[in-house]
mmCIF file of C-alpha atoms (C1' of nucleotides) in Angstrom:
data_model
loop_
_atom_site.group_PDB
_atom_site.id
_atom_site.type_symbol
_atom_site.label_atom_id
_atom_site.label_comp_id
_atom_site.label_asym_id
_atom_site.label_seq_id
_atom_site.Cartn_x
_atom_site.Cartn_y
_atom_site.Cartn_z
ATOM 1 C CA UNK A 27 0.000 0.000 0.000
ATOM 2 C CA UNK A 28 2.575 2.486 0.583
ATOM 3 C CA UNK A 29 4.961 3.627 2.769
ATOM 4 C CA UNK A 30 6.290 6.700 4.601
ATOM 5 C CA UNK A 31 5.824 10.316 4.186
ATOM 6 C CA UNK A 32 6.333 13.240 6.708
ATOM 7 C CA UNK A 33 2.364 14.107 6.940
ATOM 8 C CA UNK A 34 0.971 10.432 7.505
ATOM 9 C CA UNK A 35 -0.515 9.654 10.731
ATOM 10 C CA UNK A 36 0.961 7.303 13.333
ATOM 11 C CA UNK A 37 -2.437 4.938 12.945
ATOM 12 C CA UNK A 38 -2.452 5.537 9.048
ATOM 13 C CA UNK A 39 1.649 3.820 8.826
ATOM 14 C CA UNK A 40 0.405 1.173 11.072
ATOM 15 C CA UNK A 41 -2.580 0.436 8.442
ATOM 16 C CA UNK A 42 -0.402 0.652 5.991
ATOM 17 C CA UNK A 43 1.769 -1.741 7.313
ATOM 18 C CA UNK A 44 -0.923 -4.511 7.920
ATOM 19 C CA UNK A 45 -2.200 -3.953 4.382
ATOM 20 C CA UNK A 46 1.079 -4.709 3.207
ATOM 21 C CA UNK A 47 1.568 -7.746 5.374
ATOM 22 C CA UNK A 48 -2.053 -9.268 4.333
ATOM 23 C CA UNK A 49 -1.600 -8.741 0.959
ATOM 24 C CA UNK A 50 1.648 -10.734 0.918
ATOM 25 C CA UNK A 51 0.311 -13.631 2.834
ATOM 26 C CA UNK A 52 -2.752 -13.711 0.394
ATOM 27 C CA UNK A 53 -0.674 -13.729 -2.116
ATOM 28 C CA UNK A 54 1.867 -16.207 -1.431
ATOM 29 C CA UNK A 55 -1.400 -18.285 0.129
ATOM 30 C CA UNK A 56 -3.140 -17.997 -3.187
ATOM 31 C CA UNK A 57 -0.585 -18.919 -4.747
ATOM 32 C CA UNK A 58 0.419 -22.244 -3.271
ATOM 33 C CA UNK A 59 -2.939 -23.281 -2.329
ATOM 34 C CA UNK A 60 -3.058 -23.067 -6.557
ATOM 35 C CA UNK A 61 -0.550 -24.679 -7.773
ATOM 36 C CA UNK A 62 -0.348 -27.400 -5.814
ATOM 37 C CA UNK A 63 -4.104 -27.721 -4.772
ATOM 38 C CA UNK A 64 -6.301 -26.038 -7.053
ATOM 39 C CA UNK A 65 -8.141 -23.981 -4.020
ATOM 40 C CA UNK A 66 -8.284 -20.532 -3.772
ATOM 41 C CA UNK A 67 -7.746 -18.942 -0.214
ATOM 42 C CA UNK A 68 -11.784 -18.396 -0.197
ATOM 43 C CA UNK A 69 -11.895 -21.747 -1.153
ATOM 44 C CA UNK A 70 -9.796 -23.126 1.901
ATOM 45 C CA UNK A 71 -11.135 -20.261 3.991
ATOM 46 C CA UNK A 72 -15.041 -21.742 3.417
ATOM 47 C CA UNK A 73 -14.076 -25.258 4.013
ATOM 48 C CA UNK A 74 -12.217 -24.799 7.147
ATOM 49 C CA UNK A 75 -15.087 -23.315 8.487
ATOM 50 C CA UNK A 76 -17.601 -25.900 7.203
ATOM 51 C CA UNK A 77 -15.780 -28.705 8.599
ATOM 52 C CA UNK A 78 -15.803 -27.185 11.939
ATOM 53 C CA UNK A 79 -19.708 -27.552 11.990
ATOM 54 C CA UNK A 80 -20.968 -30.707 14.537
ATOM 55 C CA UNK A 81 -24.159 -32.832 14.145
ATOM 56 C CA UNK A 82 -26.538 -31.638 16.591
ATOM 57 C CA UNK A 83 -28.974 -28.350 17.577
ATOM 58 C CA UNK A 84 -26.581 -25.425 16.929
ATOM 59 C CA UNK A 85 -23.749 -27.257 15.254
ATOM 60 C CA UNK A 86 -24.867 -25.963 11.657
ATOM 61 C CA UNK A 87 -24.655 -22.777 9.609
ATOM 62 C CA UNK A 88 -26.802 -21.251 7.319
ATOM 63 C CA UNK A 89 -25.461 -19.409 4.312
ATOM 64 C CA UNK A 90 -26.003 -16.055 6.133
ATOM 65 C CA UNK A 91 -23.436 -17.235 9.111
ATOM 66 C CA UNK A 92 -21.286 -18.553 6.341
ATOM 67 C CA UNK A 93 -21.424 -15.711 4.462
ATOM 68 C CA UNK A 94 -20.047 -13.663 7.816
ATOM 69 C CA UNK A 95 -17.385 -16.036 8.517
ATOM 70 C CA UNK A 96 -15.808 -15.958 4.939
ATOM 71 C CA UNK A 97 -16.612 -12.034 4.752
ATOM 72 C CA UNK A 98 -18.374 -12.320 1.516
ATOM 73 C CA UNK A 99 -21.800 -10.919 0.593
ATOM 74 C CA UNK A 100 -24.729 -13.659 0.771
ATOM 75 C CA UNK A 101 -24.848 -14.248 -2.908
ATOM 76 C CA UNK A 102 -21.137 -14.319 -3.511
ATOM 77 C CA UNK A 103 -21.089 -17.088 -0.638
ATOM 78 C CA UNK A 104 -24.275 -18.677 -2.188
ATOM 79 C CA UNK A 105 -22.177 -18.885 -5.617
ATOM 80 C CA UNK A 106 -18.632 -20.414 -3.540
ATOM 81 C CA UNK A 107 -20.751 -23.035 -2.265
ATOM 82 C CA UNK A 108 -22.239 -23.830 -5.413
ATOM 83 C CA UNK A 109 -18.894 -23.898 -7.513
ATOM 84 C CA UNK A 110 -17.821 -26.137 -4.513
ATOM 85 C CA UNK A 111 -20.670 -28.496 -4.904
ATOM 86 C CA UNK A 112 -20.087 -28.635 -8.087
ATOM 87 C CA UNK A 113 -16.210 -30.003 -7.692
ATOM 88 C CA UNK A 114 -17.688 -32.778 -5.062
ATOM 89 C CA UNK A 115 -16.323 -31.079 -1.942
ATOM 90 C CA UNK A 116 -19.609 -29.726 -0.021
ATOM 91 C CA UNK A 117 -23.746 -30.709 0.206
ATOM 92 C CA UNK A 118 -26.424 -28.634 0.708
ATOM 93 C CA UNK A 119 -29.211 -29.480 2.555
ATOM 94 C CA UNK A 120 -32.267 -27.934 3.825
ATOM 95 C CA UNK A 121 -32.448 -26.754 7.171
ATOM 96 C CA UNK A 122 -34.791 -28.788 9.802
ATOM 97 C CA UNK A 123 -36.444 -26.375 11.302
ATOM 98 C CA UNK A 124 -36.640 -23.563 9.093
ATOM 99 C CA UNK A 125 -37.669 -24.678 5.850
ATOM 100 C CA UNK A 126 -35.611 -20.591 4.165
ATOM 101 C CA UNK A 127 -32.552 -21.869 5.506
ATOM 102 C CA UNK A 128 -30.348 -24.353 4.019
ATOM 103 C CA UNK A 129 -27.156 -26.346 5.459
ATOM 104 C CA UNK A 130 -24.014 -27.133 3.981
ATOM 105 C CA UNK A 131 -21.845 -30.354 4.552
ATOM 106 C CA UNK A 132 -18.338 -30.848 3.923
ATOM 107 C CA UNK A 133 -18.246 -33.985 1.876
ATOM 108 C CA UNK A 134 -15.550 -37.217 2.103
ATOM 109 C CA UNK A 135 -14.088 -35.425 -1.045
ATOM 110 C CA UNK A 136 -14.278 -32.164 0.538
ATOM 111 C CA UNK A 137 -12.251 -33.030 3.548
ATOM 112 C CA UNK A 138 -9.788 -35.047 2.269
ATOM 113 C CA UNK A 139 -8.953 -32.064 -0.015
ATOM 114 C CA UNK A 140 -8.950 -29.800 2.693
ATOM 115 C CA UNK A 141 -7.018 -32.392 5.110
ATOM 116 C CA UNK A 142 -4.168 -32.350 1.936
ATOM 117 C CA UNK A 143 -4.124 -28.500 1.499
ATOM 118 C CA UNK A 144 -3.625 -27.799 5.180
ATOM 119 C CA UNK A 145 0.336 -28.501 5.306
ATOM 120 C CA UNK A 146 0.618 -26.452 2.312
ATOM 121 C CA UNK A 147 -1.447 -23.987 3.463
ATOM 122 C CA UNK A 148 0.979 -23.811 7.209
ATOM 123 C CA UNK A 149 3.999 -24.106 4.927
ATOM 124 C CA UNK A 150 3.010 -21.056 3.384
ATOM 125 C CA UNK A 151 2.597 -19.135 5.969
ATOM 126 C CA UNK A 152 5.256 -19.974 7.956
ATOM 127 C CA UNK A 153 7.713 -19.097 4.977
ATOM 128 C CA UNK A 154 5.703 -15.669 4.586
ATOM 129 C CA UNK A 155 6.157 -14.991 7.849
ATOM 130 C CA UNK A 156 9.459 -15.649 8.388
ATOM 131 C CA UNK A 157 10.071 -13.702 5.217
ATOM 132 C CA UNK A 158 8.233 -10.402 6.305
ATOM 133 C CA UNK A 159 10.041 -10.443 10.021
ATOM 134 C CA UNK A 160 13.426 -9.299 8.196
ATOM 135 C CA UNK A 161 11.233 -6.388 6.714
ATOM 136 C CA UNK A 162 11.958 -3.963 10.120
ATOM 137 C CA UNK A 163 8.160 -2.291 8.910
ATOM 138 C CA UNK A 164 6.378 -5.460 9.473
ATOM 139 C CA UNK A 165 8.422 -7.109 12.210
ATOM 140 C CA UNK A 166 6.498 -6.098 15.162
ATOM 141 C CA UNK A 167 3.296 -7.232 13.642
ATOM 142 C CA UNK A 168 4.764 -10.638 13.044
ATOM 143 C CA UNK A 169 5.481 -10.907 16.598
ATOM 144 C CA UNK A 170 2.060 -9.468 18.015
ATOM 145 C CA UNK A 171 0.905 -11.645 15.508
ATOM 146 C CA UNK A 172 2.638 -15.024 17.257
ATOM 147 C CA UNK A 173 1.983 -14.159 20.345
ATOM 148 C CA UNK A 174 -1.539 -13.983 19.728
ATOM 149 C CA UNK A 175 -1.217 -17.088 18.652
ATOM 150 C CA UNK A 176 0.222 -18.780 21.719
ATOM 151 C CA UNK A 177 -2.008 -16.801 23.797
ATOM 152 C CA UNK A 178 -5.280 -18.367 22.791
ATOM 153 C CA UNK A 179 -3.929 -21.676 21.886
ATOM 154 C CA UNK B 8 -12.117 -15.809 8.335
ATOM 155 C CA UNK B 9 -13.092 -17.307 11.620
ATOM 156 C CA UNK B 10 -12.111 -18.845 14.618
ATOM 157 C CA UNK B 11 -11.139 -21.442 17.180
ATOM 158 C CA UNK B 12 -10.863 -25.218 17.224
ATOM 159 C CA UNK B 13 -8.350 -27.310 18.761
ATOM 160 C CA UNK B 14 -6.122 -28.229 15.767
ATOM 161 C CA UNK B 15 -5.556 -24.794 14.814
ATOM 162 C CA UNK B 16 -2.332 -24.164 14.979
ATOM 163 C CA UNK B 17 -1.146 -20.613 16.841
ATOM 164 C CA UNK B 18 0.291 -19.712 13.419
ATOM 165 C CA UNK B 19 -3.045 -19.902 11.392
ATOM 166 C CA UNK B 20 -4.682 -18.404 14.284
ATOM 167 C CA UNK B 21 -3.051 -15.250 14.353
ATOM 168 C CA UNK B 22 -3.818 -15.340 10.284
ATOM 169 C CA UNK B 23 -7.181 -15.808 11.153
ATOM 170 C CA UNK B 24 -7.465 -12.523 13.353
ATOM 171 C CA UNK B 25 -5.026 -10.584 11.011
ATOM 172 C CA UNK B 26 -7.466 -11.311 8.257
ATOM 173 C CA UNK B 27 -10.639 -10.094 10.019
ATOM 174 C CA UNK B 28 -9.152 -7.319 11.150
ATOM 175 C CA UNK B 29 -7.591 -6.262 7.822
ATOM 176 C CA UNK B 30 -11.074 -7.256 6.072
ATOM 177 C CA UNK B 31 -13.559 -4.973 8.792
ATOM 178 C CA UNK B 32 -11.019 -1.958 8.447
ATOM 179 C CA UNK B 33 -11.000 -2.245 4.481
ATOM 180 C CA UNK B 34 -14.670 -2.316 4.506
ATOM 181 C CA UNK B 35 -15.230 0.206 6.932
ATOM 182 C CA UNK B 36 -13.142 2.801 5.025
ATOM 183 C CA UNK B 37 -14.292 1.594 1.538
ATOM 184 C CA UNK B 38 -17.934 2.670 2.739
ATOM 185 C CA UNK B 39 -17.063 5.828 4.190
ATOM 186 C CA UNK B 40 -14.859 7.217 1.404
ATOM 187 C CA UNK B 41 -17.262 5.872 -1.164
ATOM 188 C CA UNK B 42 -20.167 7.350 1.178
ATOM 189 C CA UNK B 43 -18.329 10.279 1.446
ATOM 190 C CA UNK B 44 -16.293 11.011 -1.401
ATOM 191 C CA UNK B 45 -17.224 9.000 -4.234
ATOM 192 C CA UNK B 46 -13.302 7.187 -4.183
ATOM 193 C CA UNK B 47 -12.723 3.411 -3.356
ATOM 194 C CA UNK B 48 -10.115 2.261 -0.712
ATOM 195 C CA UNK B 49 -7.588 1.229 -3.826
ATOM 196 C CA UNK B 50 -8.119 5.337 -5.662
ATOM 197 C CA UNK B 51 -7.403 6.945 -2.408
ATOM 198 C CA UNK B 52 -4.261 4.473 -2.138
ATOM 199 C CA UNK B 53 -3.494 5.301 -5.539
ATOM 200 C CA UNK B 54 -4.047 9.186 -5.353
ATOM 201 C CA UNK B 55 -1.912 8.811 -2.178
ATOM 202 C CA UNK B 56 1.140 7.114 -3.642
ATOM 203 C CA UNK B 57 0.821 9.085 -6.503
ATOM 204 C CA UNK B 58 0.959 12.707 -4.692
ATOM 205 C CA UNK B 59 4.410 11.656 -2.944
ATOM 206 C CA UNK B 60 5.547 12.302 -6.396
ATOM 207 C CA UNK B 61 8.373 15.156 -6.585
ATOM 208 C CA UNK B 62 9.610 16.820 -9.708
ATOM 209 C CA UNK B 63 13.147 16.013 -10.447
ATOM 210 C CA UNK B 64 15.459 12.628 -11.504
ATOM 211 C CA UNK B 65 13.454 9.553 -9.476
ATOM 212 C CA UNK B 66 10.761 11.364 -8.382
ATOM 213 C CA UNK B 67 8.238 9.942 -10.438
ATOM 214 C CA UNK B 68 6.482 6.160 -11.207
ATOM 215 C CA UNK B 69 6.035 4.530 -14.165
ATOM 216 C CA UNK B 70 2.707 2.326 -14.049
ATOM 217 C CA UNK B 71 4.615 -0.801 -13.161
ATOM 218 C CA UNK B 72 6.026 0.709 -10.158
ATOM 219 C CA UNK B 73 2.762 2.544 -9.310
ATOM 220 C CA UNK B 74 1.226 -1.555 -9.722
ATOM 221 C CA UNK B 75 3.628 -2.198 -7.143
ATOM 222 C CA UNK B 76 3.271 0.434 -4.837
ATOM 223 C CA UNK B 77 -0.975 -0.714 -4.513
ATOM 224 C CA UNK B 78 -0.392 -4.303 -5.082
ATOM 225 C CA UNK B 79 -2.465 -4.767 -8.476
ATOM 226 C CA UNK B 80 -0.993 -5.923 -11.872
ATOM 227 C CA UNK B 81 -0.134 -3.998 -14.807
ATOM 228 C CA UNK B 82 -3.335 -4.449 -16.145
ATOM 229 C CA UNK B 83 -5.794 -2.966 -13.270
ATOM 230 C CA UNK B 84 -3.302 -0.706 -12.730
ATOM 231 C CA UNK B 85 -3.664 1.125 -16.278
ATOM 232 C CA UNK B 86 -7.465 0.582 -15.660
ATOM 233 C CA UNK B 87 -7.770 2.084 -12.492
ATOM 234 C CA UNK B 88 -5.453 5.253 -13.457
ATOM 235 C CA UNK B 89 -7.589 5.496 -16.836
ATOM 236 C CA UNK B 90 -10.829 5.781 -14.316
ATOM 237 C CA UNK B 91 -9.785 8.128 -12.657
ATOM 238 C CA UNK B 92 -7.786 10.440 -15.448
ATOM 239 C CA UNK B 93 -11.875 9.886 -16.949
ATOM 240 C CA UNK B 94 -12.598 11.950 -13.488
ATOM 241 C CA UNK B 95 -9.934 14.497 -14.334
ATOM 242 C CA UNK B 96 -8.075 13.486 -11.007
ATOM 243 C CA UNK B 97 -5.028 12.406 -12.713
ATOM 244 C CA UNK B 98 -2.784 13.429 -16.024
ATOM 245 C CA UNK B 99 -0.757 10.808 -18.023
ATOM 246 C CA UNK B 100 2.727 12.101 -19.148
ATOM 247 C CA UNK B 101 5.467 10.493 -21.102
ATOM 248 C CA UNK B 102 8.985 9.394 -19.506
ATOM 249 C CA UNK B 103 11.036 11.827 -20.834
ATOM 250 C CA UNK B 104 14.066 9.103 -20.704
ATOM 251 C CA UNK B 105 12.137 6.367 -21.538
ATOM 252 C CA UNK B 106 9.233 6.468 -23.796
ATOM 253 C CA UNK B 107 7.769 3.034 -23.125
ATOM 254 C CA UNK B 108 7.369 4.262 -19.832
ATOM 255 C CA UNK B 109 4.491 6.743 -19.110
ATOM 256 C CA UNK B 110 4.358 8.582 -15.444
ATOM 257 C CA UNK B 111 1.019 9.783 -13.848
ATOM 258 C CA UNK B 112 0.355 13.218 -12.311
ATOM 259 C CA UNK B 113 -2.258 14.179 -9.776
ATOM 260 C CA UNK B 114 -4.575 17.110 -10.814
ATOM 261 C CA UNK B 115 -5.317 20.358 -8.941
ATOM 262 C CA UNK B 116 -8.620 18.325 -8.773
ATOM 263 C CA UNK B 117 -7.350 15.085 -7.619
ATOM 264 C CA UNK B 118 -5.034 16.757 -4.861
ATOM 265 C CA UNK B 119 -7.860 18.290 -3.379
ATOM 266 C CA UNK B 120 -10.334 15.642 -3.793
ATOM 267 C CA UNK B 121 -7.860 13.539 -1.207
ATOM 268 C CA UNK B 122 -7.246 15.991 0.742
ATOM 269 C CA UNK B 123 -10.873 16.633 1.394
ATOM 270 C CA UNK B 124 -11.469 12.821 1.774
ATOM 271 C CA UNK B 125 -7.973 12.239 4.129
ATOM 272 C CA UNK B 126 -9.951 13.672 7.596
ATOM 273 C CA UNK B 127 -12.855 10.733 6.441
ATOM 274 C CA UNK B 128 -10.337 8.192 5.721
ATOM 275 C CA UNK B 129 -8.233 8.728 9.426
ATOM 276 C CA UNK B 130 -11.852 9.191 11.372
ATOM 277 C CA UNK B 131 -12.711 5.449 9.535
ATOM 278 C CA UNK B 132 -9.616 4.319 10.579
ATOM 279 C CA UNK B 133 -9.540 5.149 13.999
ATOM 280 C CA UNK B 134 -13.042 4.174 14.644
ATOM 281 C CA UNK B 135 -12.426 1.079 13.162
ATOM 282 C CA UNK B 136 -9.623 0.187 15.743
ATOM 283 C CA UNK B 137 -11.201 1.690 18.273
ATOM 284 C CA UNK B 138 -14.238 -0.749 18.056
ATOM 285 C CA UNK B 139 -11.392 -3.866 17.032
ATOM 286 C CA UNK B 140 -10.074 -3.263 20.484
ATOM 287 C CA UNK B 141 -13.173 -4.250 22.023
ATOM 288 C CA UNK B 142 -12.115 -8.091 20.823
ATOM 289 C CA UNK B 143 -10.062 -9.830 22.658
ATOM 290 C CA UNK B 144 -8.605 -12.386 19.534
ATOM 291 C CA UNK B 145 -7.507 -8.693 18.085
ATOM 292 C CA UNK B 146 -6.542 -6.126 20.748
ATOM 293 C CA UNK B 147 -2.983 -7.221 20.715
ATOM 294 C CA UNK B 148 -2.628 -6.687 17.178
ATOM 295 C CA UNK B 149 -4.169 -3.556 17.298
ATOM 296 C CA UNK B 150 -1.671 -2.702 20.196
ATOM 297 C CA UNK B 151 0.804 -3.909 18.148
ATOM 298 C CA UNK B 152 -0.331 -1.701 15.155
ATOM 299 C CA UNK B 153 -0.042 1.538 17.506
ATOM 300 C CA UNK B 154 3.339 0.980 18.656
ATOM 301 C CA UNK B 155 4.606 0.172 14.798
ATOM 302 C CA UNK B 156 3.141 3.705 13.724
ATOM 303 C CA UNK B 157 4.610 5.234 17.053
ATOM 304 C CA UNK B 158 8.093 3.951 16.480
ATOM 305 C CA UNK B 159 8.325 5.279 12.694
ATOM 306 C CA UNK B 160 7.123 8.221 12.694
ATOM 307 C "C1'" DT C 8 -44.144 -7.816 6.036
ATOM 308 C "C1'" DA C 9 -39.727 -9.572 6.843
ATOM 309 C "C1'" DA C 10 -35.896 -13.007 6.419
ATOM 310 C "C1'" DG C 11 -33.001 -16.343 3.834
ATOM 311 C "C1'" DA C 12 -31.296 -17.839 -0.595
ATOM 312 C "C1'" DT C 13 -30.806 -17.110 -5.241
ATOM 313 C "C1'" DT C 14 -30.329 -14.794 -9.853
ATOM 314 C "C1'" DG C 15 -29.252 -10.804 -13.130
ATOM 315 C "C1'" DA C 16 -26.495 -6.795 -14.272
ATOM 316 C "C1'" DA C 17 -22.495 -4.172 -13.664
ATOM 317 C "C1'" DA C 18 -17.836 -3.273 -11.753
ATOM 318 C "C1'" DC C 19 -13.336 -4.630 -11.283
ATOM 319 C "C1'" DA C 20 -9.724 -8.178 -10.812
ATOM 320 C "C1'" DT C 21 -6.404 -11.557 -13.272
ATOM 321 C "C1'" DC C 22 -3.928 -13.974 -17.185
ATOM 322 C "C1'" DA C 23 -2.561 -14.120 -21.895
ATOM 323 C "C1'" DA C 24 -1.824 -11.772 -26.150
ATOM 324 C "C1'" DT C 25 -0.454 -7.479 -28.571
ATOM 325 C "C1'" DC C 26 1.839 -3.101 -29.604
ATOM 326 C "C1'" DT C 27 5.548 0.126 -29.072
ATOM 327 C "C1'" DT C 28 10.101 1.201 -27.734
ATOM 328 C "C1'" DC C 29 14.563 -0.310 -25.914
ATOM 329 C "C1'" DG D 25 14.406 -10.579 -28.209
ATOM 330 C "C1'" DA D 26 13.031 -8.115 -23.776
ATOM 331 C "C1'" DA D 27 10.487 -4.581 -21.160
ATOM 332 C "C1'" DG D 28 6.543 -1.365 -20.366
ATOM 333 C "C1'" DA D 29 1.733 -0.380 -21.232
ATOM 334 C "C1'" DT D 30 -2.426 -1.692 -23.030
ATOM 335 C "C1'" DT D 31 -6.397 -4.586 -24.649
ATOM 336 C "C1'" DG D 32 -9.320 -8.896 -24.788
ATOM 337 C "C1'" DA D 33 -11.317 -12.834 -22.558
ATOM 338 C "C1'" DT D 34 -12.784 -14.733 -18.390
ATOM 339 C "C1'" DG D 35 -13.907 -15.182 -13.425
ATOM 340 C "C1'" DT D 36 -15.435 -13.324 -9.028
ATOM 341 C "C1'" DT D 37 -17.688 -9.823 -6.274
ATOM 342 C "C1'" DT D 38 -21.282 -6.506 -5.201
ATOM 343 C "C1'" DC D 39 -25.985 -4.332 -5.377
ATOM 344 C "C1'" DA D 40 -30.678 -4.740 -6.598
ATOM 345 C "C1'" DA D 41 -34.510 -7.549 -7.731
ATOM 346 C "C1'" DT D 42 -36.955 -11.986 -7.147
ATOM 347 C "C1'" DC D 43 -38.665 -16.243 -5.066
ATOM 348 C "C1'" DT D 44 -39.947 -19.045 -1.125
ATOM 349 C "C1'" DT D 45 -41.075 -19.617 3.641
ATOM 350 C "C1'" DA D 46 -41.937 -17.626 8.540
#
DNA sequence: TAAGATTGAAACATCAATCTTC
DNA sequence: GAAGATTGATGTTTCAATCTTA
């Protein structure tokens, strides 16, 4: 995004700073997930958060909470799913007890996929990471960004 | 992007909260400089870089370094500075050493169009932060984000 | 009437191909 | 031939409108 100039703001460096730190991750993220998986970050993104769902009252999500998790708009998450269903990784199916909503299931496809991604995914980031701590902008965000790691872990 | 569950690791967990807070601030000042001032996120990045721009040997961009500076390729990049030349913010101008390479001025119009939408843009920003320190996955990146600013400026 | 999911139209991103200049 | 900028084709995202159910 940009870096330093006499007039910027203390706040506005430090946004500019974690733009420039997401944007690499993404990147590099994208990228691998790609090549060697043929998921987009979205992609990985939507089935991590799928496959965290349990059977049971309150263990599912309908496209609305899905939509929130992923940060997409409803119909770009109703269109993700579908492109997903399409490949063989998810389900849908229609909610028990409201017959608007509808459910989506991580399929054996689906999860094997995402179980295979996952090193790639932590490889990724890792190397990221490690990369953007020798850039003296981004450093300290690394480190908050470990520590918060550790601390809720 | 989401949350906790036990095989996590800290790594991807501090991705996880460094991607929801990059996507809420994005989308907070997206809506108030579009609100506002009829610019997206990515022009006021670009009208930013852009006015750091000093006359002289090195001073200015050529488009590919401009792509850099906002993280977009060539391609957008000549798009987006076409959209907003359309809006008389910006003037295309040949290298004078190069003539493959093409450099980009900001207006009278475009300077003052960001400076009138820079108060909207830092009021976004620190309500944004203010309301991300409320959760406890991202205080300490926010913290973190303070400090950086602090330290560089 | 409102809420959830979907579809249509438009905006904007990327990759690959092209055009000009080095 | 290689590098910089642009254009064309394609995919994804958003907003607004629509359809179904509460």
């Amino acid at each position: 995004m940009a870096a330093n100039s006499p007039k910027l703001t203390a706040l506005a460096q430090g946004w500019c700073a974690l733009s420039l730190l997401y944007e690499r991750i993404q990147a590099h993220l994208e990228r691998a997930l790609l090549a060697g998986h043929d998921l987009s970050v979205r992609e990985f993104s939507l089935l991590t958060v799928l496959s965290r769902q349990y059977k049971g009252p309150g263990g599912h999500l309908q496209m609305k909470q899905v939509a929130d998790a992923v940060v997409l708009s409803q119909s770009a998450t109703t269109r993700l799913v579908t492109r997903l269903e399409e490949r063989g990784f998810l389900a849908r199916c229609f909610c028990p007890t409201d017959r608007r909503g509808i459910y989506t299931n991580v399929t054996e496809k689906g999860a094997s996929a995402l179980k295979a991604a996952r090193p790639t995914h932590d490889a990724a980031l890792n190397e990221t990471l490690e990369e953007a701590r020798r850039d003296p902008r981004l450093k300290p965000l690394v480190n908050a960004l470990e520590k918060l790691g550790k601390a809720t872990s």
